[in-house]
Tab-separated table of C-alpha atoms and ligand atoms in Angstrom:
chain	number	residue	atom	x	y	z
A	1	UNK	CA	53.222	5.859	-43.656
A	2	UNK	CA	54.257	6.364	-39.943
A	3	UNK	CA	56.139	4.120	-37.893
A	4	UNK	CA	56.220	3.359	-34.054
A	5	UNK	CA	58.764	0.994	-32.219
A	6	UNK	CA	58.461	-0.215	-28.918
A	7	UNK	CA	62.016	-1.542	-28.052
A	8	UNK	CA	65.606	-0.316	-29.062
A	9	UNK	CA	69.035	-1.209	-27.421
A	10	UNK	CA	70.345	2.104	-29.166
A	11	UNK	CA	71.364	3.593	-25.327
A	12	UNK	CA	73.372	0.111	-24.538
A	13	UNK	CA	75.390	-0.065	-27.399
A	14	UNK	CA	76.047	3.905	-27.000
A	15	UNK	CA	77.056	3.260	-23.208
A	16	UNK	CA	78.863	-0.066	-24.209
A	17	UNK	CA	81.089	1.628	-27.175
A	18	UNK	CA	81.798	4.795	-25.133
A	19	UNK	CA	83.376	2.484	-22.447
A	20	UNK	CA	85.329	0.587	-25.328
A	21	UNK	CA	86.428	3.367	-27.081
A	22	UNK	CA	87.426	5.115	-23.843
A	23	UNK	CA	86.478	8.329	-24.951
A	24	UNK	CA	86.930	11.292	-23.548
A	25	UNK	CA	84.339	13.456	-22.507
A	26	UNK	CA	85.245	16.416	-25.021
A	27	UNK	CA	85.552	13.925	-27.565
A	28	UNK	CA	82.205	12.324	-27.206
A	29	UNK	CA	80.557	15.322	-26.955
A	30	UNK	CA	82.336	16.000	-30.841
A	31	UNK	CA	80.892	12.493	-31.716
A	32	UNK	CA	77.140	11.773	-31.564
A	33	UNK	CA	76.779	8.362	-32.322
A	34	UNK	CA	73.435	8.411	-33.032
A	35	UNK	CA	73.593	11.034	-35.259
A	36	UNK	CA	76.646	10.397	-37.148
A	37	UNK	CA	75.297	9.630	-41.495
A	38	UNK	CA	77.523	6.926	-41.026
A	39	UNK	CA	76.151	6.110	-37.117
A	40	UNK	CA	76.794	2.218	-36.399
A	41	UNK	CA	73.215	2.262	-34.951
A	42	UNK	CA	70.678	0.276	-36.527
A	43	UNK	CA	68.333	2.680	-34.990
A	44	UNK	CA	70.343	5.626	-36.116
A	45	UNK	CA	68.882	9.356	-36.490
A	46	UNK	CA	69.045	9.046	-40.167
A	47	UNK	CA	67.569	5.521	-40.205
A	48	UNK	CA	64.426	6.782	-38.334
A	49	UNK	CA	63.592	9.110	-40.365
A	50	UNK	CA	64.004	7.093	-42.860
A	51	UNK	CA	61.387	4.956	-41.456
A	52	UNK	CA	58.861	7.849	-40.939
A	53	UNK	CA	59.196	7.326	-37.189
A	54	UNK	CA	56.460	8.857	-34.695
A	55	UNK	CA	57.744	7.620	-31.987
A	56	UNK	CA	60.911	5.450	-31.042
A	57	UNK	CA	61.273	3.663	-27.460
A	58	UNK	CA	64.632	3.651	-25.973
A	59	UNK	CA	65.447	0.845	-23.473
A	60	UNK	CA	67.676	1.246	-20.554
A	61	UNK	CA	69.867	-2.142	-20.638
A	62	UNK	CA	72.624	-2.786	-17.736
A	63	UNK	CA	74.288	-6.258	-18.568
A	64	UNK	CA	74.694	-9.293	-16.214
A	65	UNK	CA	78.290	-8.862	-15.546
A	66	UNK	CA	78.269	-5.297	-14.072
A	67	UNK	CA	77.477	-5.854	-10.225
A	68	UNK	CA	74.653	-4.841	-8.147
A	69	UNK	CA	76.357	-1.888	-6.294
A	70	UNK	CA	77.514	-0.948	-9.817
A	71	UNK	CA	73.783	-1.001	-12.024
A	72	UNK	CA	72.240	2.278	-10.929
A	73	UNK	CA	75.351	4.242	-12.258
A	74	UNK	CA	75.280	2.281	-15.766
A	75	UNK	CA	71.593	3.636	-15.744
A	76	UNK	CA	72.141	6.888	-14.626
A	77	UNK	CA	75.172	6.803	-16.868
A	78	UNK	CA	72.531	5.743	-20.304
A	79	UNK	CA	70.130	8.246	-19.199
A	80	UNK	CA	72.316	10.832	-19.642
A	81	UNK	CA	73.828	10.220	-22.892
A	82	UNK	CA	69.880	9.923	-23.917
A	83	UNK	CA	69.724	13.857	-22.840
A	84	UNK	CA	73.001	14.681	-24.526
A	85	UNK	CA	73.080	12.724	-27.545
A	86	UNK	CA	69.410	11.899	-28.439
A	87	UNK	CA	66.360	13.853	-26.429
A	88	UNK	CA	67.701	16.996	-28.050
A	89	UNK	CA	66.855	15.783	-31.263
A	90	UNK	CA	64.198	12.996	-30.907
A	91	UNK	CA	61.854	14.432	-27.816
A	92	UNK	CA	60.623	12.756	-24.698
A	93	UNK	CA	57.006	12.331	-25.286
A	94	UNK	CA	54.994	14.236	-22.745
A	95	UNK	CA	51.508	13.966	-23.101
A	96	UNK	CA	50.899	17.689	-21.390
A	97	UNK	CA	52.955	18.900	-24.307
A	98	UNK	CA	49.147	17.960	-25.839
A	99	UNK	CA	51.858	16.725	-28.501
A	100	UNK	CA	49.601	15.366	-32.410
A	101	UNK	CA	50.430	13.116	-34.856
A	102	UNK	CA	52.195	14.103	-38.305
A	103	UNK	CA	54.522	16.873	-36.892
A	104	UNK	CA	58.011	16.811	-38.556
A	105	UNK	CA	59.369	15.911	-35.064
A	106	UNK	CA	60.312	12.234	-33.249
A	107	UNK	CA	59.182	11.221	-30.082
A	108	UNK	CA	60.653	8.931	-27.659
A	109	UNK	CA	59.744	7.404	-24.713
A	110	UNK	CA	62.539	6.458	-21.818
A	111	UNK	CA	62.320	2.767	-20.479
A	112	UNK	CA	64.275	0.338	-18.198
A	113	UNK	CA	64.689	-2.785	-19.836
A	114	UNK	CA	65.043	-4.603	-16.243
A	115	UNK	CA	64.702	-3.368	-12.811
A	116	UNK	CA	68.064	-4.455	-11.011
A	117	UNK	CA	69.289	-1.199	-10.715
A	118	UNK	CA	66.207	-0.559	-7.663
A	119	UNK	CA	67.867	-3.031	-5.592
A	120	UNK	CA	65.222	-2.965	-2.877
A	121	UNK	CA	64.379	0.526	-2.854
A	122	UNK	CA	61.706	2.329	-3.740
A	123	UNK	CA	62.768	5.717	-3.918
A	124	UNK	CA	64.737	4.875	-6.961
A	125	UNK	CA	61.844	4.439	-8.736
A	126	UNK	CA	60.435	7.600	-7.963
A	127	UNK	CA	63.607	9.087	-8.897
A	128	UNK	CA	63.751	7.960	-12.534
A	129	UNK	CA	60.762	8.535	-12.834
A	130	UNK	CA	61.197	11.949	-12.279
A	131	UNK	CA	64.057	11.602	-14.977
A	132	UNK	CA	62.181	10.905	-17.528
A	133	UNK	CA	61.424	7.097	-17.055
A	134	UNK	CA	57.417	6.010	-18.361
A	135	UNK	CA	57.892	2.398	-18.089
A	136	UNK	CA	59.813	-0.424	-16.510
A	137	UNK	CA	60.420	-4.099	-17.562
A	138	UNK	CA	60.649	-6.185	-14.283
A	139	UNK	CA	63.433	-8.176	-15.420
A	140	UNK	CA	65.439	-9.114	-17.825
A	141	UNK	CA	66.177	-13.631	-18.441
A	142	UNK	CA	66.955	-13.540	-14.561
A	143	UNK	CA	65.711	-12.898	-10.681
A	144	UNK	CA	65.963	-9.825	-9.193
A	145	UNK	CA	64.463	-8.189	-6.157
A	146	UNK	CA	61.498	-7.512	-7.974
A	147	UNK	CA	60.211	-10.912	-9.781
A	148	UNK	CA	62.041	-14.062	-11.877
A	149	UNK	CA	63.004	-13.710	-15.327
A	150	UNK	CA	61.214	-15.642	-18.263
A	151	UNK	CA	64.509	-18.113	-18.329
A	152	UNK	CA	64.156	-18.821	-14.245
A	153	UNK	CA	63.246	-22.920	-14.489
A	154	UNK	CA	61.919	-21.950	-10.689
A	155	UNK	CA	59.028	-19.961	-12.783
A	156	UNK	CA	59.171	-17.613	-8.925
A	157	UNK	CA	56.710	-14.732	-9.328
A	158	UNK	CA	56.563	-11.235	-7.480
A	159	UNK	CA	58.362	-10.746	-4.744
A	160	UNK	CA	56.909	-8.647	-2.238
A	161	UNK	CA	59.164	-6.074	-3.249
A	162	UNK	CA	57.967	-6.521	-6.914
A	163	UNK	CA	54.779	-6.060	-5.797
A	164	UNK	CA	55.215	-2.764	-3.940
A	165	UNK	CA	56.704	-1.563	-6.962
A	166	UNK	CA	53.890	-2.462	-9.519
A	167	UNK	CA	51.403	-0.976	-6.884
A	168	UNK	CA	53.826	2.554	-6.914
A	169	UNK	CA	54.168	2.213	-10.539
A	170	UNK	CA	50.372	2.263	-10.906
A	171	UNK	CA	50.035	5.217	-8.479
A	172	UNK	CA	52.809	7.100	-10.757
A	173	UNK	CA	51.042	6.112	-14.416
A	174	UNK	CA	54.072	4.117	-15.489
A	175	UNK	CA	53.850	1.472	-17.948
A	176	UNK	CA	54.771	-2.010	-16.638
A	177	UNK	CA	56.432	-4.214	-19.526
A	178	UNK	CA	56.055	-7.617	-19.126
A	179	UNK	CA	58.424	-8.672	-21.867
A	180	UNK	CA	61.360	-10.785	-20.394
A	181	UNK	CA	59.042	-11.968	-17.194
A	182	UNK	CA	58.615	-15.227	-15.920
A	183	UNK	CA	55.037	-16.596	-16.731
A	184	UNK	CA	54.279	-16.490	-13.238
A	185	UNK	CA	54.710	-12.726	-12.702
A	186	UNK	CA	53.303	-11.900	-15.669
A	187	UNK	CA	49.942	-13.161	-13.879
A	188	UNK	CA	50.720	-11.402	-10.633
A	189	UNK	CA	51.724	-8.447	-12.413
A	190	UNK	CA	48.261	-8.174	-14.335
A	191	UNK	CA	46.133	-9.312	-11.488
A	192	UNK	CA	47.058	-5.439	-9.914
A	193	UNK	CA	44.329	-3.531	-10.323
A	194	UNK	CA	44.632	-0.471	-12.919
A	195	UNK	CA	47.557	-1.706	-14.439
A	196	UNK	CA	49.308	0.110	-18.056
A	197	UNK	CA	50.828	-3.283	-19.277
A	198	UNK	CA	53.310	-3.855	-22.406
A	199	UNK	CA	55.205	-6.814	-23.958
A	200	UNK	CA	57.620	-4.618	-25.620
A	201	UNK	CA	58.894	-7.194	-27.758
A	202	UNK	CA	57.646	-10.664	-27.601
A	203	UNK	CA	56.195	-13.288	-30.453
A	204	UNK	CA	53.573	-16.213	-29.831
A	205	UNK	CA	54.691	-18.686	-28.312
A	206	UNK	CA	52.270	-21.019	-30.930
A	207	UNK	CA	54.338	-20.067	-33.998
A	208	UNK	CA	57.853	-20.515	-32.294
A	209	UNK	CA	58.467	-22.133	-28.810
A	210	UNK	CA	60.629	-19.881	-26.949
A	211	UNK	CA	60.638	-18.964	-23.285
A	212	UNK	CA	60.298	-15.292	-24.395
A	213	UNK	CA	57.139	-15.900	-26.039
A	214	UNK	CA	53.578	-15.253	-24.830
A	215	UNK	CA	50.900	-18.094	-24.494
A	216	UNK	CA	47.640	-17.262	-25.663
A	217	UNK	CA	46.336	-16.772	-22.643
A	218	UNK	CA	48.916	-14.174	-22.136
A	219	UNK	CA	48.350	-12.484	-24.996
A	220	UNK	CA	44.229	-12.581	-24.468
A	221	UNK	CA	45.145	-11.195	-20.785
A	222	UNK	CA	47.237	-8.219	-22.590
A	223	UNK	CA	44.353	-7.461	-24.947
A	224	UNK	CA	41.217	-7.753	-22.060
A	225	UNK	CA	43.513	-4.947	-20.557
A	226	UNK	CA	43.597	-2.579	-22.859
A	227	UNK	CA	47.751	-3.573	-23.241
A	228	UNK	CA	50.124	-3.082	-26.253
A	229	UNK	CA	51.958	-6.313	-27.724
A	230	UNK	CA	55.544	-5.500	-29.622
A	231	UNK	CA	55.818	-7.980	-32.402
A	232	UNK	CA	60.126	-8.194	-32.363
A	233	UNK	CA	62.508	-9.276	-35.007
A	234	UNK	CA	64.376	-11.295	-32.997
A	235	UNK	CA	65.089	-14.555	-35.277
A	236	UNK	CA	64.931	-16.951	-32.034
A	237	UNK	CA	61.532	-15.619	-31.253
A	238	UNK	CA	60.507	-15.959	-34.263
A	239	UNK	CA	60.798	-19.071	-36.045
A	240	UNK	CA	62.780	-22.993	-35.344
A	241	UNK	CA	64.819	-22.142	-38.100
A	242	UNK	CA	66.359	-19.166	-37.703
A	243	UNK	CA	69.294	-18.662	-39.569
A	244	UNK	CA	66.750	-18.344	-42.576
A	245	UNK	CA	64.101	-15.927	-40.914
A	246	UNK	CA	62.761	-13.314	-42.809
A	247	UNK	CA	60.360	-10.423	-42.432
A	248	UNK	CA	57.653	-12.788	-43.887
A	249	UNK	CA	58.215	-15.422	-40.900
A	250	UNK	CA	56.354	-12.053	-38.791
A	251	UNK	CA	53.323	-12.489	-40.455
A	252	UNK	CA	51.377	-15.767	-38.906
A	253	UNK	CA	52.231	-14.179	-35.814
A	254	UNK	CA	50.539	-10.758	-36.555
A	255	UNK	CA	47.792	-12.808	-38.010
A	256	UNK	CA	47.746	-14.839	-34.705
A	257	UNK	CA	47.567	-11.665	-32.002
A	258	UNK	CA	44.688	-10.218	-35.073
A	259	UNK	CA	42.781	-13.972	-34.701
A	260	UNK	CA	42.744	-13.613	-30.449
A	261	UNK	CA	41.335	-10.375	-30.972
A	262	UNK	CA	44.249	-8.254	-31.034
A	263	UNK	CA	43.357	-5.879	-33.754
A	264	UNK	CA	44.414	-2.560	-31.637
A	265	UNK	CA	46.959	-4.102	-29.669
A	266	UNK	CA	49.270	-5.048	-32.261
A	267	UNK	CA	52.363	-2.830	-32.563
A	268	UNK	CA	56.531	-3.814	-33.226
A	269	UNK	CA	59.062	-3.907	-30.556
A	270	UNK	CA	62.271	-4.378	-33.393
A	271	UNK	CA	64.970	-5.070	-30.576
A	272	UNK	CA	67.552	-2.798	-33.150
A	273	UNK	CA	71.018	-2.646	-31.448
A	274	UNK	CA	69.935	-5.123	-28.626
A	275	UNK	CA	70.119	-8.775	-31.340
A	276	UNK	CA	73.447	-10.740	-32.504
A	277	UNK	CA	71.288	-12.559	-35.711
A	278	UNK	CA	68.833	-10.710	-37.354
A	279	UNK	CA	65.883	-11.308	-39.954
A	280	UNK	CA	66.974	-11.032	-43.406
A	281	UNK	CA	65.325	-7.667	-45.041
A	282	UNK	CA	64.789	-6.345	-41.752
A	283	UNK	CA	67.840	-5.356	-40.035
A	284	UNK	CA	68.025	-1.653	-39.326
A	285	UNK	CA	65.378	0.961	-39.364
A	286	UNK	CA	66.436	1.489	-42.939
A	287	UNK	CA	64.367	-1.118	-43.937
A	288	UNK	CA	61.082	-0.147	-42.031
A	289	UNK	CA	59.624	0.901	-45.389
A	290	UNK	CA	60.290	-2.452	-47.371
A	291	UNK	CA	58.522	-4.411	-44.158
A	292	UNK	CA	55.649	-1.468	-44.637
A	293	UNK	CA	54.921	-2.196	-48.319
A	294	UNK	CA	55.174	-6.319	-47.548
A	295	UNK	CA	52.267	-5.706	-44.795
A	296	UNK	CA	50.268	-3.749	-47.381
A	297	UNK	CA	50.585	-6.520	-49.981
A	298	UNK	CA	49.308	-8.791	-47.381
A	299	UNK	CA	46.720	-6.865	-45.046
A	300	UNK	CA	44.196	-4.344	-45.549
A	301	UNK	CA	45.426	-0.638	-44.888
A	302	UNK	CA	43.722	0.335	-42.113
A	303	UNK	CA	45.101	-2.456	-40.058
A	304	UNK	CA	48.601	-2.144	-40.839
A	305	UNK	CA	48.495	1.627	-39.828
A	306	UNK	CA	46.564	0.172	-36.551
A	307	UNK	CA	49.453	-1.671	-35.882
A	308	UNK	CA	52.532	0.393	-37.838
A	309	UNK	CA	51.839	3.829	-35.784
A	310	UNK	CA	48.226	3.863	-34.380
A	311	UNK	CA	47.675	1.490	-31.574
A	312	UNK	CA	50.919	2.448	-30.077
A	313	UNK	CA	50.199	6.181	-30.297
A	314	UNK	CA	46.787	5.632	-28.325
A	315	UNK	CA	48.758	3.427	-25.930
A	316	UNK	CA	51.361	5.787	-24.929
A	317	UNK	CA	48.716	9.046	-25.333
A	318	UNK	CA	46.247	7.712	-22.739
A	319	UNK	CA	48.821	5.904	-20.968
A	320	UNK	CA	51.691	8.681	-20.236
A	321	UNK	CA	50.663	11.765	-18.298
B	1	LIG	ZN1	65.132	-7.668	-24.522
């Protein structure tokens, strides 16, 4: 088996305990987090491999509280404990690098999880591009310059700004990931011609009513574009009753994204290190190979590898240059 996951909060929750902890520099650099056999990551080293990861996407995450003139260092700050701590063992995926499948090494690919940290300039987003950055959620729950967030009741849509930025993403070959978006940018954003669109890590709205969901008509729009949907763990966008979610609860909504036609656009988006309840049998990477075995008792083979490793490799292979 192979794995690839479209959504991690690993680089948050590295930022957010190196600010708690207070570290200091020569003591951090003794301390890799993510590498640590005892690393408090659910998306450790160790529990990747465990999982037989291809390729693991690491999200950029600057929280509400931190203000405006202060969310371009917290994201400079995350990128570069992803170059010291993680990128020199789990490496940026570069399609030049004419980089195959089944090699003993991890890939990763660098994303903002929210584009706040632009404010209303451009140039930033060439810049992180050129560190490394392949994709960009708009927002996260709220406005920014760019677009409204998913829990907006306005439902607001691109701002001219957001649109300026879509159209420069295109022109760069980023990936645009729609996850977190109101409803109506997600329609401006995939009315732009040649766009790469993602929903990192979103459910169906039909199998559990939750602002973070897609509609179908979101998720047919995704597939008619030749897009990537993240089925995520996240209990809330999963099922009414949460507290008793399990890996199982995953399943009509696989079989839901499969029924609109989904079959290669089916991949996970776990949300490790970015949830406060989880599902119950699937709360680290550790258990990857449990959820593997409980989609092969379920599905036929060459779907689940579709959607385990396959459809995301294609995305990211014709999508990053
Ligand atoms: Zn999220």
């Amino acid at each position: 088996m192979y794995w690839i996951d479209n959504h991690c909060d690993v680089l948050y929750q590295m930022w957010k305990r190196g600010r708690d902890d207070n570290f200091s520099e020569s003591k951090r650099k003794q301390k890799n987090l993510f590498l640590m056999d005892d690393s408090p990551f659910d998306a450790s080293y160790a529990a990747l491999k465990h999982s037989n990861a291809l390729l693991q996407n690491f999200a950029i995450f600057v929280p509400d509280h931190i203000p405006q003139t202060g969310k371009l260092g917290v994201t400079l700050k995350q990128i570069d404990l992803f170059y010291q701590n993680i990128e020199p063992y789990v490496c940026l995926f570069q399609n030049r690098n004419n980089n195959e499948l089944g090699t003993e090494k991890i890939y990763s690919v660098l994303s903002l999880e929210g584009a706040d940290a632009l404010g209303n300039d451009l140039s930033i987003l060439r810049l992180l591009y050129r560190l490394g950055v392949r994709q960009v959620g708009l927002t996260w729950n709220y406005a920014n310059a760019l677009a409204d967030g998913c829990k907006e009741k306005r439902n607001g849509g691109l701002t001219n700004f957001g649109r300026e930025c879509v159209k420069e993403m295109v022109r760069l070959g980023m990936i645009v990931d729609v996850s977190h978006l109101s409803e109506r940018g997600f329609w401006d954003v995939v009315s732009i011609p040649n766009i790469l669109v993602m929903a990192s890590h979103s459910n169906c709205l039909k199998y559990c009513n939750h602002p973070r969901n897609l509609t179908d008509d979101q998720i047919r729009a995704i597939i008619s574009l030749d897009g990537l949907i993240g089925i995520t763990y996240v209990p809330q966008f999963v099922v009414k009753s949460y507290q008793s979610a399990t890996p199982n609860h995953l399943l009509p909504h696989i079989e839901h994204i499969q029924y609109l036609g989904g079959e290669n656009h089916i991949a996970f988006g776990s949300d490790f290190d970015g949830m406060v309840n989880k599902l119950t049998g699937l709360s680290s990477a550790m258990d990857i190979p449990a959820f593997y075995k409980t989609l092969m008792s379920y599905f036929p083979s060459n779907l689940v590898n579709k959607w385990s490793y396959l459809n995301a490799y294609y995305f990211y292979k014709n999508s990053i240059r």
